[in-house]
Amino acid sequence: YYFPCQRWLAVEEDDGQIVRELVPVDEAFVKKGSENDGQSLATLGLEQKDKSTTYTVKVKTGDKKNAGTDANVFLTLYGTNDDTGIVSLKASKINKNKFERGKVDEFTVESVDIGDLKKIKIGHDNKGNSTGWFLEWVEIDAPSLGQCLKFPCGRWLDKSEDDGAIERIIFPAKLQTREYIPFVPYEITVYTSDVFGAGTDADVFIVLYGSDGTCTRQKSLCLNKREQRMYFERNSVNQFIVELEDVGDMIEKIRIGHKGGGLNSGWHLDRVAIRRLLPDGK
């Protein structure tokens, strides 16, 4: 069994996760990748990502005195087929200091397919100076399922408050569940030209347009500023697996650009290749 990763396990890199679930890939693919250049090896990480489901997790800390926590918060998602295991919520995409009073924090969680979400378990390790936490709600957006679920809590996770519990199992509020057409994964390969000053550190985004007037939302290809500095270098090839609205079998056009700013924002783009990935990853 071959379980390639080729991705960061680091709070400041990629999606911020320091634990990953890996699924096996075909032995021939591994051997083919090892015989070719590093770019082929890098695609192994994309194969893994294609087989994963990405969740956007928003966590609202209550607006009460001493509601915030310095403890380490963890989360487990339970589905009809499986669960994610314990996921540490370490890198908030919105706030440097996470879980502060009245604030919403956002995290990216990746997992193999666990089926329809049924419940979550959230808690903390009670370590730090201010450990007690008042959790207002958790919202989980699962684009591949076409669902955004709200898990209301409105209780303390504090050994000296409420019932003294520091972890809780929460169920979704059916009336607050928002459903939409499930997203599909696209493999997007971006080729930066081999001319002087071709690379960019700007925030590159893309929009796909289908044949019947449908289009996706505008999606940034990089997750953070660090990735922006790493990718889109002169004469480079960068691949991304991006979950977006399904625009159908025909992509009529794309819109690609960047948001400017910074010292090296100008970009010379050679070409873009896009593959709509089917359920079996082809």
Coordinates of C-alpha atoms in Angstrom, one line a residue:
Y1 CA 0.0 0.0 0.0
Y2 CA 1.4 3.4 -1.0
F3 CA 0.3 6.5 1.0
P4 CA 2.0 9.5 -0.5
C5 CA 1.5 12.9 1.1
Q6 CA 3.7 15.6 -0.5
R7 CA 2.0 18.3 1.6
W8 CA 2.8 20.4 4.7
L9 CA 1.9 19.3 8.2
A10 CA 2.4 22.8 9.7
V11 CA 0.2 25.5 11.3
E12 CA 1.6 28.2 9.0
E13 CA 1.5 26.2 5.7
D14 CA -1.1 24.9 3.4
D15 CA -4.5 24.5 5.2
G16 CA -2.9 24.8 8.7
Q17 CA -3.5 21.1 9.7
I18 CA -0.8 19.2 11.5
V19 CA -2.5 15.8 11.1
R20 CA -3.6 14.3 7.8
E21 CA -5.5 11.2 6.7
L22 CA -3.9 9.5 3.8
V23 CA -5.5 7.2 1.3
P24 CA -3.6 4.7 -0.9
V25 CA -2.9 5.3 -4.6
D26 CA -2.0 2.9 -7.4
E27 CA 1.6 1.5 -7.2
A28 CA 2.2 2.3 -10.9
F29 CA 1.4 6.0 -10.3
V30 CA 4.0 6.1 -7.5
K31 CA 6.7 4.5 -9.6
K32 CA 5.9 6.8 -12.6
G33 CA 6.1 9.8 -10.3
S34 CA 9.4 8.7 -8.8
E35 CA 11.0 8.2 -12.3
N36 CA 10.0 11.6 -13.5
D37 CA 10.7 15.1 -12.2
G38 CA 9.6 16.6 -8.9
Q39 CA 6.5 18.0 -10.5
S40 CA 5.2 14.5 -11.0
L41 CA 5.9 13.7 -7.4
A42 CA 4.0 16.8 -6.3
T43 CA 0.9 15.6 -8.1
L44 CA 0.7 12.7 -5.7
G45 CA -0.4 15.2 -3.0
L46 CA -3.1 16.5 -5.4
E47 CA -4.3 12.9 -5.9
Q48 CA -4.8 12.7 -2.1
K49 CA -6.5 16.0 -2.0
D50 CA -8.9 15.0 -4.8
K51 CA -10.0 12.0 -2.7
S52 CA -10.6 14.2 0.3
T53 CA -13.6 16.3 1.3
T54 CA -12.9 19.9 2.4
Y55 CA -14.9 21.6 5.1
T56 CA -15.0 25.2 6.1
V57 CA -15.5 25.4 9.8
K58 CA -16.7 28.7 11.5
V59 CA -16.7 28.9 15.3
K60 CA -18.4 31.7 17.2
T61 CA -17.3 32.5 20.7
G62 CA -20.0 34.1 22.8
D63 CA -20.2 37.8 23.7
K64 CA -20.0 37.3 27.5
K65 CA -17.4 38.2 30.2
N66 CA -14.5 35.8 30.1
A67 CA -16.0 33.9 27.1
G68 CA -12.7 33.5 25.2
T69 CA -10.3 30.7 25.8
D70 CA -6.5 30.2 25.5
A71 CA -6.9 26.4 25.6
N72 CA -6.3 24.1 22.7
V73 CA -9.6 23.5 20.9
F74 CA -10.3 20.2 19.1
L75 CA -13.1 19.0 16.9
T76 CA -14.4 15.7 15.5
L77 CA -17.0 15.4 12.7
Y78 CA -19.2 12.4 12.6
G79 CA -20.8 11.3 9.4
T80 CA -23.0 8.4 8.2
N81 CA -19.9 6.4 7.0
D82 CA -17.1 7.4 9.3
D83 CA -15.6 10.2 11.5
T84 CA -12.7 12.5 11.0
G85 CA -10.9 11.7 14.2
I86 CA -9.7 14.5 16.4
V87 CA -8.8 17.6 14.5
S88 CA -6.9 20.5 16.3
L89 CA -8.2 23.9 15.4
K90 CA -4.9 25.7 15.4
A91 CA -4.8 28.2 12.5
S92 CA -7.7 30.6 12.3
K93 CA -7.9 32.1 8.8
I94 CA -9.5 35.3 10.2
N95 CA -7.9 36.2 13.6
K96 CA -4.3 35.8 14.9
N97 CA -5.7 35.4 18.4
K98 CA -8.4 32.8 18.1
F99 CA -11.4 32.1 20.3
E100 CA -11.7 35.7 21.6
R101 CA -14.9 37.1 23.1
G102 CA -17.6 37.8 20.4
K103 CA -15.4 36.8 17.5
V104 CA -15.9 34.3 14.7
D105 CA -12.9 32.1 13.7
E106 CA -12.6 30.1 10.4
F107 CA -10.7 26.9 9.8
T108 CA -10.2 24.5 6.9
V109 CA -10.6 20.8 7.7
E110 CA -9.9 18.0 5.2
S111 CA -11.0 14.4 5.6
V112 CA -11.7 11.3 3.6
D113 CA -15.4 11.1 2.7
I114 CA -17.3 10.5 6.0
G115 CA -20.8 10.7 4.4
D116 CA -23.6 13.1 5.5
L117 CA -22.7 15.0 8.7
K118 CA -24.8 13.9 11.7
K119 CA -23.1 15.5 14.7
I120 CA -19.9 17.0 16.0
K121 CA -17.9 16.8 19.2
I122 CA -16.0 20.0 20.2
G123 CA -13.9 20.7 23.3
H124 CA -10.6 21.9 24.7
D125 CA -7.7 20.5 26.8
N126 CA -8.2 23.0 29.7
K127 CA -4.6 24.2 29.4
G128 CA -3.5 27.8 29.6
N129 CA -4.2 30.9 31.7
S130 CA -7.9 31.4 30.7
T131 CA -9.4 28.1 29.8
G132 CA -13.1 28.5 30.3
W133 CA -14.9 29.0 27.0
F134 CA -18.5 30.0 26.0
L135 CA -19.2 28.5 22.6
E136 CA -22.1 30.2 20.8
W137 CA -22.3 28.0 17.6
V138 CA -20.3 26.1 15.0
E139 CA -21.1 26.3 11.3
I140 CA -19.8 23.7 8.8
D141 CA -19.9 24.3 5.1
A142 CA -19.3 21.1 3.0
P143 CA -19.2 22.1 -0.7
S144 CA -18.9 18.6 -2.0
L145 CA -22.2 17.7 -0.1
G146 CA -23.9 21.0 -1.0
Q147 CA -24.7 21.6 2.6
C148 CA -24.0 24.3 5.2
L149 CA -25.0 23.2 8.7
K150 CA -25.4 25.2 11.9
F151 CA -24.6 23.5 15.2
P152 CA -25.9 25.8 18.0
C153 CA -24.4 25.4 21.5
G154 CA -24.9 28.5 23.7
R155 CA -23.2 26.9 26.7
W156 CA -20.0 27.0 28.7
L157 CA -17.1 24.6 28.2
D158 CA -15.7 25.3 31.6
K159 CA -14.9 23.1 34.6
S160 CA -16.3 25.8 36.9
E161 CA -19.4 26.7 34.9
D162 CA -22.6 25.1 33.8
D163 CA -22.3 21.3 34.2
G164 CA -18.4 21.4 34.3
A165 CA -18.0 19.7 30.9
I166 CA -15.1 20.9 28.6
E167 CA -16.3 19.0 25.6
R168 CA -19.8 18.7 24.1
I169 CA -21.6 16.7 21.4
I170 CA -23.7 19.0 19.3
F171 CA -26.3 18.2 16.6
P172 CA -27.3 20.4 13.6
A173 CA -30.3 22.6 13.7
K174 CA -32.4 21.3 10.7
L175 CA -34.2 24.6 10.2
Q176 CA -30.8 26.4 9.9
T177 CA -29.4 24.0 7.3
R178 CA -28.7 25.6 3.9
E179 CA -28.6 23.3 0.9
Y180 CA -27.2 24.1 -2.6
I181 CA -25.9 22.3 -5.6
P182 CA -22.8 20.3 -4.6
F183 CA -19.5 21.6 -5.8
V184 CA -17.1 19.4 -7.9
P185 CA -13.3 19.3 -7.9
Y186 CA -11.3 20.8 -10.7
E187 CA -7.6 20.3 -11.3
I188 CA -6.2 23.6 -12.4
T189 CA -2.6 23.8 -13.8
V190 CA -1.1 27.2 -14.2
Y191 CA 2.0 27.8 -16.3
T192 CA 4.0 31.0 -15.6
S193 CA 6.0 32.3 -18.6
D194 CA 9.8 32.2 -18.9
V195 CA 10.4 35.9 -19.3
F196 CA 12.2 38.4 -17.0
G197 CA 10.0 39.4 -14.1
A198 CA 7.2 36.9 -15.0
G199 CA 6.5 35.7 -11.5
T200 CA 4.0 37.3 -9.1
D201 CA 3.4 37.4 -5.3
A202 CA -0.1 38.7 -5.8
D203 CA -3.4 36.9 -4.9
V204 CA -4.3 35.0 -8.1
F205 CA -8.0 34.2 -8.6
I206 CA -10.0 32.3 -11.2
V207 CA -13.7 32.1 -12.4
L208 CA -15.0 29.3 -14.7
Y209 CA -17.8 29.9 -17.1
G210 CA -20.1 27.1 -18.5
S211 CA -21.9 26.8 -21.8
D212 CA -25.4 27.6 -20.4
G213 CA -24.5 30.9 -18.8
T214 CA -23.4 29.3 -15.4
C215 CA -20.3 30.5 -13.7
T216 CA -18.4 29.8 -10.5
R217 CA -17.6 32.2 -7.7
Q218 CA -14.3 34.0 -7.8
K219 CA -11.8 31.7 -6.1
S220 CA -8.3 32.5 -4.9
L221 CA -5.8 29.7 -5.8
C222 CA -3.6 30.3 -2.8
L223 CA -4.8 29.8 0.8
N224 CA -2.5 32.4 2.3
K225 CA 0.3 35.0 1.7
R226 CA 3.0 32.4 2.2
E227 CA 1.6 30.3 -0.7
Q228 CA 1.4 33.4 -2.8
R229 CA 5.2 33.9 -2.3
M230 CA 5.9 30.2 -3.1
Y231 CA 3.8 29.8 -6.3
F232 CA 3.7 31.5 -9.7
E233 CA 7.4 31.9 -10.0
R234 CA 9.1 32.5 -13.4
N235 CA 8.9 29.4 -15.7
S236 CA 7.0 27.4 -13.1
V237 CA 4.1 25.0 -13.2
N238 CA 1.6 25.0 -10.3
Q239 CA -1.3 22.6 -9.8
F240 CA -4.3 23.1 -7.6
I241 CA -7.4 21.0 -6.7
V242 CA -10.2 23.5 -6.3
E243 CA -13.8 22.8 -5.3
L244 CA -16.2 25.0 -7.3
E245 CA -19.7 25.1 -8.6
D246 CA -20.4 22.6 -11.4
V247 CA -20.5 24.5 -14.7
G248 CA -21.1 21.3 -16.8
D249 CA -19.0 19.3 -19.2
M250 CA -18.0 22.3 -21.3
I251 CA -16.0 25.2 -20.0
E252 CA -16.6 28.1 -22.4
K253 CA -14.1 30.5 -20.9
I254 CA -12.3 31.4 -17.7
R255 CA -11.4 34.7 -16.1
I256 CA -8.1 34.7 -14.3
G257 CA -6.3 37.6 -12.7
H258 CA -4.9 38.9 -9.4
K259 CA -5.6 41.6 -6.9
G260 CA -2.4 43.6 -7.3
G261 CA -0.6 45.2 -4.5
G262 CA 2.8 44.3 -3.1
L263 CA 6.3 44.7 -4.6
N264 CA 6.1 42.0 -7.3
S265 CA 2.5 41.9 -8.5
G266 CA 3.0 42.0 -12.3
W267 CA 2.6 38.5 -13.8
H268 CA 3.3 37.0 -17.2
L269 CA 0.9 34.1 -17.6
D270 CA 1.7 31.5 -20.3
R271 CA -1.4 29.2 -20.1
V272 CA -3.9 27.4 -17.9
A273 CA -5.1 23.8 -18.2
I274 CA -8.3 22.7 -16.4
R275 CA -9.6 19.2 -15.8
R276 CA -13.0 18.5 -14.3
L277 CA -12.5 15.6 -12.0
L278 CA -15.0 12.8 -12.0
P279 CA -16.0 10.8 -8.9
D280 CA -13.4 8.2 -9.5
G281 CA -10.7 10.9 -9.7
K282 CA -10.2 10.9 -13.5

